[in-house]
XYZ file of C-alpha atoms in Angstrom:
462
model
C 113.039 74.663 103.719
C 113.331 71.438 105.699
C 113.988 71.013 109.373
C 116.204 68.318 110.799
C 114.777 66.341 113.674
C 116.834 66.485 116.853
C 115.051 63.542 118.412
C 117.525 60.802 119.236
C 116.877 57.412 117.670
C 115.424 54.905 120.141
C 117.881 52.670 121.954
C 116.715 49.040 121.478
C 118.499 47.882 124.645
C 116.945 50.656 126.717
C 113.516 49.864 125.261
C 113.929 46.156 126.043
C 115.084 46.945 129.572
C 112.135 49.265 130.175
C 109.693 46.647 128.853
C 110.958 43.863 131.138
C 108.097 42.442 133.236
C 108.398 43.012 136.962
C 108.123 39.277 137.700
C 111.101 38.297 135.512
C 113.934 36.550 137.358
C 116.627 38.986 136.268
C 119.357 37.246 138.231
C 119.072 34.281 135.861
C 119.791 36.525 132.872
C 122.722 38.126 134.673
C 124.147 34.713 135.590
C 123.826 33.415 132.030
C 125.851 36.271 130.567
C 128.094 36.757 133.577
C 129.207 33.138 133.807
C 130.481 33.185 130.218
C 132.270 36.476 130.793
C 133.943 35.078 133.926
C 135.243 32.187 131.802
C 136.649 34.718 129.333
C 138.474 36.623 132.068
C 139.711 33.381 133.620
C 141.247 32.234 130.343
C 142.855 35.619 129.807
C 144.390 35.362 133.254
C 145.685 31.815 132.785
C 146.990 31.591 129.203
C 150.401 32.939 128.265
C 153.134 32.628 125.631
C 156.789 31.946 126.376
C 159.665 33.612 124.473
C 160.027 30.287 122.674
C 156.443 30.470 121.357
C 155.005 27.825 123.683
C 151.460 28.341 124.961
C 151.556 28.064 128.759
C 149.132 28.014 131.672
C 149.697 30.200 134.731
C 148.049 27.582 136.945
C 150.669 25.049 135.936
C 153.571 27.431 136.402
C 152.331 28.674 139.782
C 150.238 25.965 141.491
C 149.440 28.356 144.348
C 146.995 30.060 141.960
C 144.932 26.907 141.466
C 142.493 27.552 144.356
C 141.246 30.525 142.322
C 139.444 27.969 140.154
C 137.224 27.061 143.094
C 135.410 30.317 142.368
C 136.319 30.959 138.720
C 134.967 27.595 137.537
C 131.458 28.880 136.860
C 130.284 26.499 134.153
C 128.056 24.686 136.687
C 126.137 27.951 137.087
C 125.626 28.197 133.332
C 124.128 24.712 133.252
C 121.921 25.570 136.230
C 120.492 28.634 134.472
C 120.238 26.537 131.320
C 117.868 24.264 133.221
C 115.854 27.332 134.250
C 115.676 28.553 130.647
C 114.652 25.137 129.345
C 111.950 24.932 131.994
C 110.464 28.208 130.771
C 110.785 27.136 127.128
C 109.031 23.840 127.719
C 106.245 25.567 129.640
C 105.784 27.907 126.685
C 105.720 24.941 124.320
C 103.095 23.263 126.513
C 100.768 26.201 125.905
C 101.119 25.833 122.129
C 101.518 22.105 121.612
C 100.122 19.324 123.768
C 102.702 16.938 125.270
C 103.032 13.794 123.200
C 102.183 15.552 119.923
C 104.334 14.190 117.064
C 106.920 16.772 116.021
C 106.967 18.500 119.404
C 110.472 17.296 120.307
C 111.854 18.285 116.903
C 110.414 21.758 117.361
C 112.007 22.180 120.773
C 115.433 20.847 119.870
C 115.712 22.464 116.442
C 115.090 25.945 117.799
C 117.809 25.628 120.422
C 120.278 23.801 118.176
C 120.107 26.409 115.421
C 120.444 29.232 117.930
C 123.557 27.653 119.469
C 125.176 26.221 116.357
C 124.930 29.242 114.076
C 127.719 31.195 115.841
C 129.623 27.956 116.463
C 129.706 27.107 112.750
C 130.952 30.604 111.927
C 133.771 30.084 114.435
C 134.598 26.668 112.999
C 134.534 27.915 109.410
C 137.235 30.497 110.122
C 139.422 28.164 112.162
C 139.189 25.328 109.647
C 140.226 27.832 106.973
C 143.151 28.946 109.150
C 144.135 25.306 109.551
C 144.105 24.749 105.788
C 146.190 27.880 105.183
C 148.661 26.913 107.923
C 149.074 23.449 106.407
C 149.336 24.560 102.777
C 151.901 27.244 103.619
C 153.912 24.776 105.678
C 153.461 26.566 109.003
C 152.346 23.452 110.852
C 155.300 21.464 109.501
C 157.952 24.023 110.418
C 160.272 23.120 113.289
C 160.793 25.519 116.133
C 158.691 28.334 117.512
C 156.357 29.174 114.624
C 155.414 25.590 113.833
C 154.827 24.687 117.464
C 152.604 27.690 118.015
C 150.562 26.994 114.862
C 150.000 23.381 115.843
C 149.133 24.256 119.434
C 146.692 27.004 118.425
C 144.822 24.784 115.955
C 144.204 22.297 118.759
C 144.029 24.581 121.796
C 141.617 27.297 120.667
C 138.834 24.924 119.467
C 138.969 23.120 122.835
C 136.430 25.598 124.175
C 133.827 23.904 121.954
C 133.503 21.124 124.541
C 131.054 23.417 126.294
C 128.908 23.801 123.171
C 128.730 20.037 122.699
C 127.859 19.250 126.310
C 125.320 22.045 126.569
C 123.673 20.948 123.328
C 123.404 17.488 124.843
C 121.645 19.005 127.856
C 119.266 20.787 125.468
C 118.502 17.513 123.719
C 117.707 15.773 127.004
C 115.812 18.684 128.615
C 112.281 17.359 127.862
C 113.142 13.986 129.376
C 114.875 15.579 132.351
C 111.878 17.787 133.076
C 109.647 14.709 133.152
C 112.197 13.149 135.503
C 111.942 16.258 137.685
C 108.120 16.248 137.681
C 108.082 12.674 138.949
C 110.968 12.764 141.406
C 111.449 16.439 142.330
C 114.701 17.078 144.231
C 115.440 13.357 144.244
C 116.121 13.544 140.497
C 119.161 15.783 140.992
C 120.220 13.621 143.938
C 120.043 10.445 141.870
C 122.193 11.991 139.142
C 124.754 13.152 141.703
C 124.754 9.759 143.396
C 125.269 8.008 140.074
C 128.208 10.322 139.356
C 129.807 9.359 142.677
C 129.341 5.672 141.864
C 130.931 6.202 138.435
C 134.015 7.733 140.049
C 134.294 4.791 142.432
C 134.271 2.410 139.474
C 136.620 4.646 137.473
C 139.345 4.818 140.105
C 139.041 1.243 141.319
C 138.130 -0.883 138.313
C 137.313 0.476 134.843
C 138.864 3.819 133.936
C 136.714 4.315 130.854
C 133.605 4.323 133.055
C 134.504 7.893 134.027
C 133.269 9.113 130.659
C 129.696 8.597 131.865
C 130.197 11.642 134.055
C 130.324 13.885 131.009
C 126.573 13.331 131.088
C 125.767 12.735 134.753
C 127.643 15.654 136.326
C 126.498 18.349 133.898
C 122.933 17.052 133.929
C 122.962 17.199 137.733
C 123.662 20.951 137.537
C 121.059 21.311 134.776
C 118.526 19.500 136.978
C 119.038 22.107 139.682
C 117.566 24.618 137.238
C 114.179 22.915 137.427
C 114.298 23.189 141.217
C 115.206 26.878 140.873
C 112.224 27.409 138.563
C 109.940 25.794 141.164
C 111.372 28.085 143.895
C 112.615 25.071 145.830
C 116.152 26.478 146.017
C 115.567 28.888 148.873
C 118.416 30.868 150.501
C 118.464 28.309 153.309
C 118.910 25.499 150.787
C 121.532 27.621 149.074
C 123.602 27.886 152.252
C 123.380 24.114 152.689
C 124.650 23.714 149.125
C 127.549 26.088 149.777
C 128.655 24.354 152.970
C 128.143 20.783 151.760
C 129.543 21.460 148.283
C 132.752 23.194 149.272
C 133.313 20.881 152.233
C 132.963 17.898 149.915
C 135.340 19.484 147.426
C 137.976 20.107 150.111
C 137.762 16.498 151.248
C 138.003 15.287 147.643
C 141.131 17.303 146.796
C 142.920 16.631 150.086
C 142.028 12.993 150.716
C 140.837 11.712 147.359
C 142.716 11.247 144.070
C 141.637 14.628 142.710
C 143.790 17.637 141.756
C 143.346 21.076 143.304
C 142.423 22.810 140.075
C 138.813 22.711 138.917
C 139.928 23.242 135.313
C 141.997 20.821 133.284
C 145.750 21.416 133.222
C 148.329 19.999 130.807
C 150.442 17.178 132.157
C 148.209 16.257 135.087
C 147.413 12.528 135.356
C 143.848 13.321 136.519
C 141.684 16.207 135.346
C 138.602 17.353 137.225
C 137.075 18.375 133.892
C 137.728 15.596 131.406
C 135.838 13.636 132.480
C 134.127 15.583 135.270
C 134.830 14.239 138.739
C 133.162 14.157 142.120
C 135.406 17.067 143.115
C 133.969 19.202 140.309
C 130.465 18.033 141.208
C 130.982 19.194 144.800
C 132.530 22.519 143.734
C 129.664 23.075 141.315
C 127.084 22.458 144.022
C 128.902 24.952 146.207
C 129.138 27.717 143.625
C 125.531 27.143 142.508
C 124.629 27.518 146.172
C 126.319 30.936 146.185
C 124.146 31.937 143.230
C 121.049 30.765 145.107
C 121.988 32.683 148.254
C 122.565 35.869 146.250
C 119.290 35.578 144.325
C 116.987 37.741 146.503
C 119.519 40.545 146.880
C 120.601 40.531 143.242
C 117.036 40.566 141.946
C 116.452 43.703 144.019
C 119.641 45.257 142.667
C 118.726 44.371 139.078
C 115.365 46.107 139.382
C 117.332 49.332 139.260
C 117.177 50.584 135.668
C 120.898 51.215 135.264
C 121.956 47.852 136.666
C 119.440 45.969 134.537
C 120.425 47.925 131.413
C 124.012 46.677 131.809
C 122.751 43.078 131.689
C 120.462 43.750 128.723
C 123.333 45.336 126.783
C 125.827 42.573 127.586
C 123.622 39.502 127.117
C 123.454 39.494 123.288
C 127.256 39.507 123.042
C 128.177 36.955 125.723
C 128.147 33.816 123.546
C 130.016 35.477 120.684
C 132.603 36.848 123.105
C 133.021 33.382 124.605
C 133.617 31.780 121.207
C 136.133 34.368 120.034
C 137.981 35.437 123.189
C 140.776 32.897 122.747
C 141.205 33.974 119.126
C 141.639 37.554 120.319
C 144.074 36.341 122.978
C 146.189 34.522 120.386
C 146.307 37.640 118.202
C 147.463 39.823 121.082
C 150.016 37.341 122.422
C 151.531 36.760 118.977
C 151.691 40.485 118.353
C 153.478 41.075 121.659
C 155.833 38.195 120.937
C 156.600 39.492 117.431
C 157.316 42.957 118.850
C 159.710 41.466 121.369
C 157.631 42.462 124.392
C 158.769 40.154 127.170
C 156.064 38.783 129.453
C 156.800 39.103 133.176
C 157.075 36.011 135.342
C 153.695 34.621 136.338
C 152.426 35.876 139.721
C 155.267 38.411 140.010
C 154.352 41.959 140.975
C 154.972 43.065 137.363
C 152.657 40.311 136.142
C 149.824 41.428 138.412
C 150.346 45.112 137.560
C 150.261 44.455 133.816
C 147.107 42.303 133.883
C 144.712 45.296 133.783
C 146.572 46.751 130.786
C 146.571 43.394 128.989
C 142.862 42.945 129.738
C 142.120 46.402 128.344
C 143.895 45.546 125.094
C 142.119 42.194 124.923
C 138.752 43.857 125.465
C 139.362 46.166 122.509
C 140.495 43.351 120.191
C 137.653 41.073 121.306
C 135.129 43.892 120.798
C 136.310 44.279 117.200
C 136.017 40.536 116.546
C 132.617 40.380 118.246
C 131.367 43.302 116.151
C 132.187 41.277 113.039
C 130.754 37.932 114.136
C 127.853 38.807 116.444
C 125.516 38.762 113.446
C 125.753 34.953 113.499
C 124.403 34.970 117.039
C 121.310 36.906 116.022
C 118.310 35.117 114.691
C 114.853 33.932 115.606
C 114.746 33.183 119.337
C 111.639 31.026 119.129
C 111.302 27.620 117.593
C 109.563 27.294 114.260
C 106.116 25.758 113.938
C 105.633 22.071 114.497
C 106.047 20.137 111.248
C 102.735 19.180 109.698
C 104.019 16.217 107.699
C 106.158 13.285 108.745
C 106.134 14.776 112.243
C 107.013 11.589 114.062
C 109.949 10.977 111.725
C 111.129 14.516 112.449
C 111.347 13.642 116.146
C 113.521 10.638 115.328
C 115.676 12.755 113.012
C 116.082 15.411 115.712
C 117.185 12.798 118.249
C 119.663 11.315 115.765
C 120.934 14.793 114.959
C 121.444 15.521 118.653
C 123.602 12.412 119.098
C 125.724 13.090 116.005
C 126.214 16.795 116.709
C 127.062 16.051 120.342
C 129.818 13.589 119.460
C 130.980 15.571 116.433
C 131.580 18.751 118.426
C 133.287 16.866 121.255
C 135.613 15.184 118.753
C 136.532 18.514 117.187
C 137.142 20.040 120.621
C 139.686 17.295 121.327
C 141.426 16.811 117.970
C 141.363 20.390 116.684
C 140.855 21.686 113.163
C 144.024 20.851 111.221
C 142.014 18.878 108.679
C 144.901 18.385 106.256
C 147.345 17.422 108.979
C 144.921 14.751 110.273
C 146.783 14.041 113.494
C 144.805 11.266 115.248
C 143.853 11.655 118.907
C 142.266 9.088 121.216
C 138.552 9.719 121.850
C 136.461 7.404 124.074
C 137.190 4.090 122.369
C 139.634 4.811 119.555
C 141.590 7.373 117.587
C 139.849 10.043 115.539
C 141.036 12.860 113.295
C 139.702 16.367 112.615
C 138.147 15.097 109.379
C 136.217 12.412 111.251
C 135.004 14.880 113.884
C 133.854 17.424 111.327
C 132.256 14.656 109.272
C 130.184 13.441 112.225
C 129.160 17.035 112.959
C 128.173 17.587 109.314
C 126.076 14.414 109.354
C 124.252 15.668 112.442
C 123.535 19.005 110.805
C 122.291 17.301 107.658
C 119.615 15.302 109.459
C 118.407 18.111 111.728
C 114.838 18.550 110.431
C 113.944 21.937 108.992
C 117.220 23.548 110.042
C 118.350 24.505 106.541
C 115.813 27.347 106.440
C 117.136 28.867 109.642
C 120.925 28.474 109.671
C 121.862 31.854 108.318
C 118.591 33.724 108.832
C 119.486 37.366 109.489
C 123.177 36.425 109.678
C 124.048 38.287 106.514
C 121.713 41.175 107.216
């Protein structure tokens, strides 16, 4: 006769939470996951579908809602905590591999690129397939509601990949930026911010294309703040200075300068604070990063409570997957409601506000199902592989080349979409590109990433 054990199986999240060292900066982990989830909720609040099948933006329909973006635009915080994470990663690499060792850069970049690109490629694979099916079946060529929605979705949903491209660029430059920080300290972030201001002056008074430099300067300025955070130079007092100076600068920029109120890009606006990033976004980002700094001591005390920390540990592994797929879930729900004839209330009306919690609940369920399917692509080795023992110096060059190609490839795809058979050209930086060109540049970058082929789908099918 056998007896059945009544002992519950161990909860991996609970075990990880219990094993967290006391000195860990838990607020950084909460900000990393929380910032992505705020973006998800912000998109769910903004995006809608008209009875005619047109994808709309609540911020465009009701401009009075645009100041919400002053606090919902949290991508600067993600880049700040990215700088913190890269600081820790480089310190760990220092203990294993001496600075200047051939192959060291390839090791650092490959580990982060594979970790970030694995779920991104799964997302792209499905959406490229949807684009092919939509083209072959004639959906994208159909006049009227269905055709317009198909075309808009194939361009609009992949737009969120801009973040992946820019963040991967920050990863690629992290070793250089840390050296910059070690030599210049807080002046490094100040120099980047000052250069961004100068770029905007040139952009609005002489050469418009110069503004594209701020895709690098503005986001790297936030990333540079992460090194200051890691060194404990961002004290609460400094945080309050950031809040006051940042938001004051933003208010001046949007009231006196040529900048729109919204801190996210809106269709039809002659100037976007996001593409390319502007001084207004730089100021807002400094302000909201300052809020994160001010809250750090209190939130670290709160997150030492087991239940609060367990929430973060449970949510963190799903944040990136949820970010990649939340617009897909939104499209599914909106199309379903439209097909069922469920009329959407007017934006900002009392019915609209009352129905948001119900819509969010439905979206959470649909997103959870999608995440359950695709989260496996976000699971893999979290540490970089060993330093190459042969052709190490060439691997560093290949990694740098890969970073450039992947960076531009993803940005192209985020702008032109994934209708590879439709091949509708869109202007990018200096000329027109198509989805095929964007995906081709991305594929070339993946092909030259040294040693990545062994890690792309590790554990993804398990």
